[in-house]
Tab-separated table of C-alpha atoms and ligand atoms in Angstrom:
chain	number	residue	atom	x	y	z
A	1	MET	CA	15.904	7.068	18.486
A	2	ASP	CA	18.408	8.694	16.007
A	3	ASN	CA	17.512	8.296	12.146
A	4	ASP	CA	20.085	5.841	11.881
A	5	GLU	CA	19.145	3.175	13.898
A	6	ALA	CA	15.545	3.503	13.132
A	7	ILE	CA	16.647	2.264	9.561
A	8	GLU	CA	18.527	-0.055	10.900
A	9	ARG	CA	15.910	-1.647	13.230
A	10	THR	CA	13.801	-1.454	10.768
A	11	ALA	CA	15.778	-3.365	7.824
A	12	ALA	CA	16.185	-6.311	10.269
A	13	HIS	CA	12.227	-6.066	11.048
A	14	VAL	CA	11.631	-6.144	7.266
A	15	ARG	CA	14.396	-8.859	6.384
A	16	GLU	CA	12.624	-11.113	9.278
A	17	LEU	CA	9.635	-10.917	7.737
A	18	MET	CA	10.416	-11.239	4.000
A	19	GLN	CA	12.770	-13.619	4.064
A	20	GLY	CA	11.743	-16.615	1.774
A	21	GLU	CA	9.199	-15.196	0.504
A	22	SER	CA	8.567	-17.034	-3.192
A	23	SER	CA	6.844	-14.001	-5.764
A	24	GLY	CA	9.551	-12.397	-6.319
A	25	HIS	CA	8.707	-9.755	-3.309
A	26	ASP	CA	11.232	-11.274	-1.207
A	27	TRP	CA	13.714	-9.037	1.311
A	28	TRP	CA	16.442	-9.326	-1.440
A	29	HIS	CA	13.658	-7.328	-3.659
A	30	VAL	CA	13.456	-4.877	-0.736
A	31	TYR	CA	17.149	-4.894	-0.278
A	32	ARG	CA	18.138	-3.844	-3.844
A	33	VAL	CA	15.296	-1.201	-3.830
A	34	TRP	CA	16.861	0.778	-0.821
A	35	GLN	CA	19.928	0.560	-2.152
A	36	THR	CA	19.005	1.645	-5.801
A	37	ALA	CA	16.303	4.556	-4.043
A	38	LYS	CA	19.891	6.093	-1.785
A	39	MET	CA	22.018	6.221	-5.235
A	40	ILE	CA	19.622	7.817	-7.088
A	41	ALA	CA	19.050	10.149	-3.918
A	42	ARG	CA	22.484	11.085	-4.163
A	43	HIS	CA	21.741	12.355	-7.179
A	44	GLU	CA	18.381	14.283	-5.932
A	45	GLN	CA	17.641	17.010	-3.219
A	46	ALA	CA	15.438	14.232	-0.879
A	47	GLU	CA	15.066	13.309	2.791
A	48	LEU	CA	17.161	10.484	2.569
A	49	VAL	CA	15.693	9.227	5.812
A	50	VAL	CA	11.908	9.276	4.259
A	51	VAL	CA	13.390	7.363	1.382
A	52	GLU	CA	15.509	4.739	3.187
A	53	LEU	CA	12.305	3.871	5.489
A	54	ALA	CA	9.724	3.777	2.615
A	55	ALA	CA	11.842	1.564	0.126
A	56	LEU	CA	12.673	-1.254	3.544
A	57	LEU	CA	8.489	-0.713	3.971
A	58	HIS	CA	7.230	-0.359	0.692
A	59	ASP	CA	6.412	-3.974	0.316
A	60	ILE	CA	5.326	-5.248	3.966
A	61	ALA	CA	1.824	-5.739	3.653
A	62	ASP	CA	1.303	-5.524	-0.228
A	63	TRP	CA	-2.036	-5.343	-1.729
A	64	LYS	CA	-1.545	-8.091	-3.816
A	65	PHE	CA	-1.247	-10.304	-0.993
A	66	HIS	CA	-3.779	-8.801	1.245
A	67	ALA	CA	-7.281	-9.308	-0.832
A	68	GLY	CA	-6.775	-5.945	-2.801
A	69	ASP	CA	-6.552	-3.732	0.076
A	70	THR	CA	-4.377	-0.548	-0.277
A	71	THR	CA	-4.354	0.045	2.356
A	72	ALA	CA	-2.956	-2.636	4.465
A	73	GLY	CA	0.848	-1.364	3.214
A	74	PRO	CA	0.016	1.805	5.110
A	75	ARG	CA	-1.279	0.736	7.972
A	76	ALA	CA	1.532	-1.890	8.665
A	77	ALA	CA	4.167	0.618	7.916
A	78	ARG	CA	2.855	2.995	10.566
A	79	ALA	CA	2.004	0.200	13.250
A	80	TRP	CA	6.089	-0.605	13.102
A	81	LEU	CA	6.832	3.157	13.079
A	82	MET	CA	5.267	3.967	16.158
A	83	THR	CA	7.122	1.442	17.847
A	84	LEU	CA	10.764	3.428	16.884
A	85	ASP	CA	9.216	6.923	18.041
A	86	VAL	CA	9.667	7.863	14.707
A	87	ALA	CA	8.808	11.766	14.065
A	88	GLU	CA	5.010	11.915	13.239
A	89	GLU	CA	5.858	13.914	10.233
A	90	THR	CA	8.360	11.618	8.622
A	91	THR	CA	5.855	8.633	9.386
A	92	THR	CA	3.174	10.011	7.838
A	93	HIS	CA	5.199	10.897	4.934
A	94	VAL	CA	6.645	7.679	4.484
A	95	CYS	CA	3.078	6.209	4.889
A	96	ARG	CA	1.874	8.671	2.020
A	97	ILE	CA	4.617	7.118	-0.609
A	98	ILE	CA	3.679	3.204	0.390
A	99	GLN	CA	-0.094	4.394	-0.074
A	100	ASP	CA	0.402	6.041	-3.538
A	101	LEU	CA	3.965	3.226	-5.017
A	102	SER	CA	2.186	0.623	-6.749
A	103	PHE	CA	1.428	0.314	-10.083
A	104	LYS	CA	-1.954	0.056	-10.860
A	105	GLY	CA	-2.672	-0.209	-14.362
A	106	ALA	CA	-1.957	1.062	-17.890
A	107	GLY	CA	-4.413	3.719	-17.784
A	108	VAL	CA	-4.244	4.732	-14.243
A	109	ALA	CA	-1.837	7.870	-13.874
A	110	ASP	CA	0.928	7.649	-11.337
A	111	MET	CA	0.150	10.239	-8.356
A	112	MET	CA	3.632	10.684	-6.784
A	113	VAL	CA	3.685	13.660	-5.079
A	114	SER	CA	7.257	14.194	-3.124
A	115	ARG	CA	10.203	13.678	-4.814
A	116	GLU	CA	11.419	11.103	-2.189
A	117	GLY	CA	8.536	9.047	-3.375
A	118	MET	CA	9.897	9.612	-6.996
A	119	ILE	CA	12.896	8.133	-6.115
A	120	VAL	CA	11.040	4.940	-4.245
A	121	GLN	CA	8.815	4.514	-6.964
A	122	ASP	CA	11.603	4.694	-9.797
A	123	ALA	CA	13.849	2.069	-7.360
A	124	ASP	CA	10.992	0.107	-7.105
A	125	ARG	CA	10.321	0.141	-10.726
A	126	LEU	CA	14.192	-1.198	-11.859
A	127	ASP	CA	13.484	-4.049	-10.087
A	128	ALA	CA	10.503	-4.913	-12.183
A	129	LEU	CA	13.064	-4.402	-15.324
A	130	GLY	CA	15.876	-6.261	-17.380
A	131	ALA	CA	17.026	-9.757	-16.296
A	132	ILE	CA	16.104	-9.265	-12.542
A	133	GLY	CA	13.044	-8.234	-13.725
A	134	ILE	CA	12.347	-11.011	-15.684
A	135	ALA	CA	13.145	-13.598	-13.162
A	136	ARG	CA	10.578	-11.705	-10.445
A	137	THR	CA	7.554	-11.642	-13.309
A	138	PHE	CA	8.065	-15.567	-13.568
A	139	ALA	CA	8.500	-16.377	-9.988
A	140	TYR	CA	5.480	-13.785	-9.730
A	141	GLY	CA	3.511	-15.711	-12.142
A	142	GLY	CA	4.173	-19.419	-10.882
A	143	HIS	CA	3.417	-18.530	-7.158
A	144	MET	CA	-0.130	-17.007	-8.545
A	145	ARG	CA	-0.509	-20.239	-10.731
A	146	ARG	CA	-0.978	-17.957	-13.543
A	147	THR	CA	-0.209	-19.749	-17.140
A	148	MET	CA	3.112	-18.667	-18.690
A	149	TYR	CA	2.059	-17.940	-22.368
A	150	ASP	CA	-0.994	-18.382	-24.175
A	151	PRO	CA	-0.959	-17.364	-28.048
A	152	GLU	CA	-5.078	-17.028	-27.357
A	153	VAL	CA	-4.752	-14.684	-24.942
A	154	GLU	CA	-4.327	-10.962	-25.502
A	155	PRO	CA	-2.911	-8.326	-23.598
A	156	GLN	CA	-5.031	-6.051	-22.058
A	157	PRO	CA	-4.326	-2.325	-21.384
A	158	HIS	CA	-6.305	-2.272	-18.182
A	159	ALA	CA	-7.893	1.542	-17.822
A	160	ASP	CA	-8.954	1.626	-14.335
A	161	PHE	CA	-7.420	-0.366	-10.979
A	162	GLU	CA	-10.083	-2.529	-10.864
A	163	ALA	CA	-9.810	-4.002	-14.300
A	164	TYR	CA	-5.495	-4.564	-13.323
A	165	LYS	CA	-6.505	-6.252	-10.015
A	166	THR	CA	-8.999	-8.370	-10.821
A	167	SER	CA	-6.748	-9.301	-14.521
A	168	ASN	CA	-5.236	-12.848	-14.746
A	169	GLY	CA	-3.922	-12.534	-17.965
A	170	THR	CA	-0.286	-14.762	-18.553
A	171	THR	CA	3.181	-13.736	-17.579
A	172	ILE	CA	4.273	-13.040	-20.756
A	173	ASN	CA	1.501	-10.701	-21.177
A	174	HIS	CA	2.347	-9.099	-18.022
A	175	PHE	CA	5.373	-7.714	-19.991
A	176	TYR	CA	2.911	-5.789	-22.255
A	177	GLU	CA	0.506	-4.692	-19.599
A	178	LYS	CA	3.222	-3.172	-17.366
A	179	LEU	CA	7.178	-3.379	-17.748
A	180	LEU	CA	7.291	-2.190	-21.199
A	181	LEU	CA	5.779	0.408	-19.852
A	182	LEU	CA	7.370	1.484	-16.795
A	183	LYS	CA	10.853	3.232	-18.975
A	184	ASP	CA	8.495	6.417	-20.151
A	185	ARG	CA	6.924	6.520	-16.511
A	186	MET	CA	10.211	7.367	-14.539
A	187	HIS	CA	10.284	10.740	-12.534
A	188	THR	CA	14.461	10.694	-12.130
A	189	ASP	CA	16.945	11.087	-14.945
A	190	THR	CA	19.267	8.743	-13.134
A	191	ALA	CA	16.324	6.031	-13.242
A	192	ARG	CA	15.643	6.657	-16.608
A	193	HIS	CA	18.892	6.260	-18.261
A	194	MET	CA	19.396	2.570	-16.008
A	195	ALA	CA	15.900	1.398	-17.332
A	196	ARG	CA	16.354	2.101	-20.921
A	197	GLU	CA	19.116	-0.554	-21.065
A	198	ARG	CA	17.177	-2.678	-18.887
A	199	HIS	CA	14.138	-2.031	-21.531
A	200	GLN	CA	16.324	-3.232	-24.335
A	201	PHE	CA	17.192	-6.798	-22.607
A	202	MET	CA	13.567	-7.343	-21.904
A	203	LEU	CA	12.852	-6.901	-25.792
A	204	GLN	CA	15.868	-8.780	-26.768
A	205	PHE	CA	14.205	-11.446	-24.011
A	206	LEU	CA	10.805	-11.822	-25.527
A	207	GLU	CA	12.182	-11.846	-29.292
A	208	ARG	CA	14.168	-14.895	-28.882
A	209	PHE	CA	11.327	-16.125	-26.692
A	210	PHE	CA	8.773	-16.335	-29.376
A	211	ALA	CA	11.640	-16.742	-31.733
A	212	GLU	CA	11.973	-20.230	-30.012
A	213	TRP	CA	7.974	-20.457	-29.543
A	214	GLU	CA	7.788	-20.691	-33.462
A	215	GLY	CA	10.856	-22.921	-33.492
A	216	THR	CA	12.759	-20.822	-35.782
A	217	ILE	CA	16.121	-20.471	-33.939
B	301	ADP	P1	4.511	-2.290	-8.076
B	301	ADP	O1	5.168	-1.937	-6.890
B	301	ADP	O2	4.674	-1.034	-8.920
B	301	ADP	O3	3.373	-2.328	-7.584
B	301	ADP	P2	4.226	-5.063	-7.955
B	301	ADP	O4	3.878	-5.594	-6.471
B	301	ADP	O5	2.750	-5.311	-8.877
B	301	ADP	O6	4.862	-3.664	-8.432
B	301	ADP	O7	5.027	-5.866	-8.894
B	301	ADP	C1	6.394	-6.482	-8.680
B	301	ADP	C2	6.634	-7.415	-9.709
B	301	ADP	O8	6.166	-8.946	-9.392
B	301	ADP	C3	6.615	-7.149	-11.115
B	301	ADP	O9	7.197	-6.440	-11.718
B	301	ADP	C4	5.903	-8.550	-11.664
B	301	ADP	O10	7.718	-9.133	-11.582
B	301	ADP	C5	5.592	-9.133	-10.782
B	301	ADP	N1	4.266	-9.354	-10.759
B	301	ADP	C6	3.317	-8.636	-10.633
B	301	ADP	N2	1.900	-8.564	-11.110
B	301	ADP	C7	1.966	-9.773	-12.036
B	301	ADP	C8	1.672	-10.359	-12.842
B	301	ADP	N3	-0.155	-10.018	-13.082
B	301	ADP	N4	1.971	-10.973	-13.663
B	301	ADP	C9	3.694	-11.461	-13.779
B	301	ADP	N5	4.094	-10.849	-12.736
B	301	ADP	C10	3.753	-10.073	-12.010
B	302	NI	NI1	8.624	-3.566	-4.696
């Protein structure tokens, strides 16, 4: 099977699996990450088939929905890619990217090693920012039955993955625990540039949120 067909079949498979998901990790999130990753890749030296397959498969079995198991995603991706006869080298690279992709806490360093992985991670993180990022964050918070905001609960700078994973903070705190940190953790210039604008928009949103909370506007 050629690469284009593998990508097309993977997109159809993921669309089927993730359609209608309600936590902000639905097919259209994957679709946006896929398109953004392709766009970033145009400015970088990267193996496009790896970028596209990793973008498409990156959320098929997220640890957040598999009892904290970070191996579920790469395993599900490998099982799918085996059915397509994708080259072993490509499969291994894609699964490695999926394993390393997820944000694991403010104090936990990113460990993405390949250019392809950096591109997919940047694309995934751009979808966590701006207007869409805000919408997804409240969708996720509702899905997980989290409190929207509580002024008595302080944001936590999670030093390790365990602390991040088991945290039960408010949705507004997630902006301080993750989203506002992302603009400085982009790998590519293209994503860094886009992240700046989306970051500014989130700051404006938060400013307004707190002003309305206090009743000053
Ligand atoms: P990553 O791919 O970096 O692991 P996640 O899948 O953890 O990203 O997060 C994707 C989006 O889900 C976040 O950008 C955010 O919108 C939402 N989300 C994840 N964790 C939380 C949380 N604790 N509270 C609110 N939203 C969250
Ligand atoms: Ni994602």
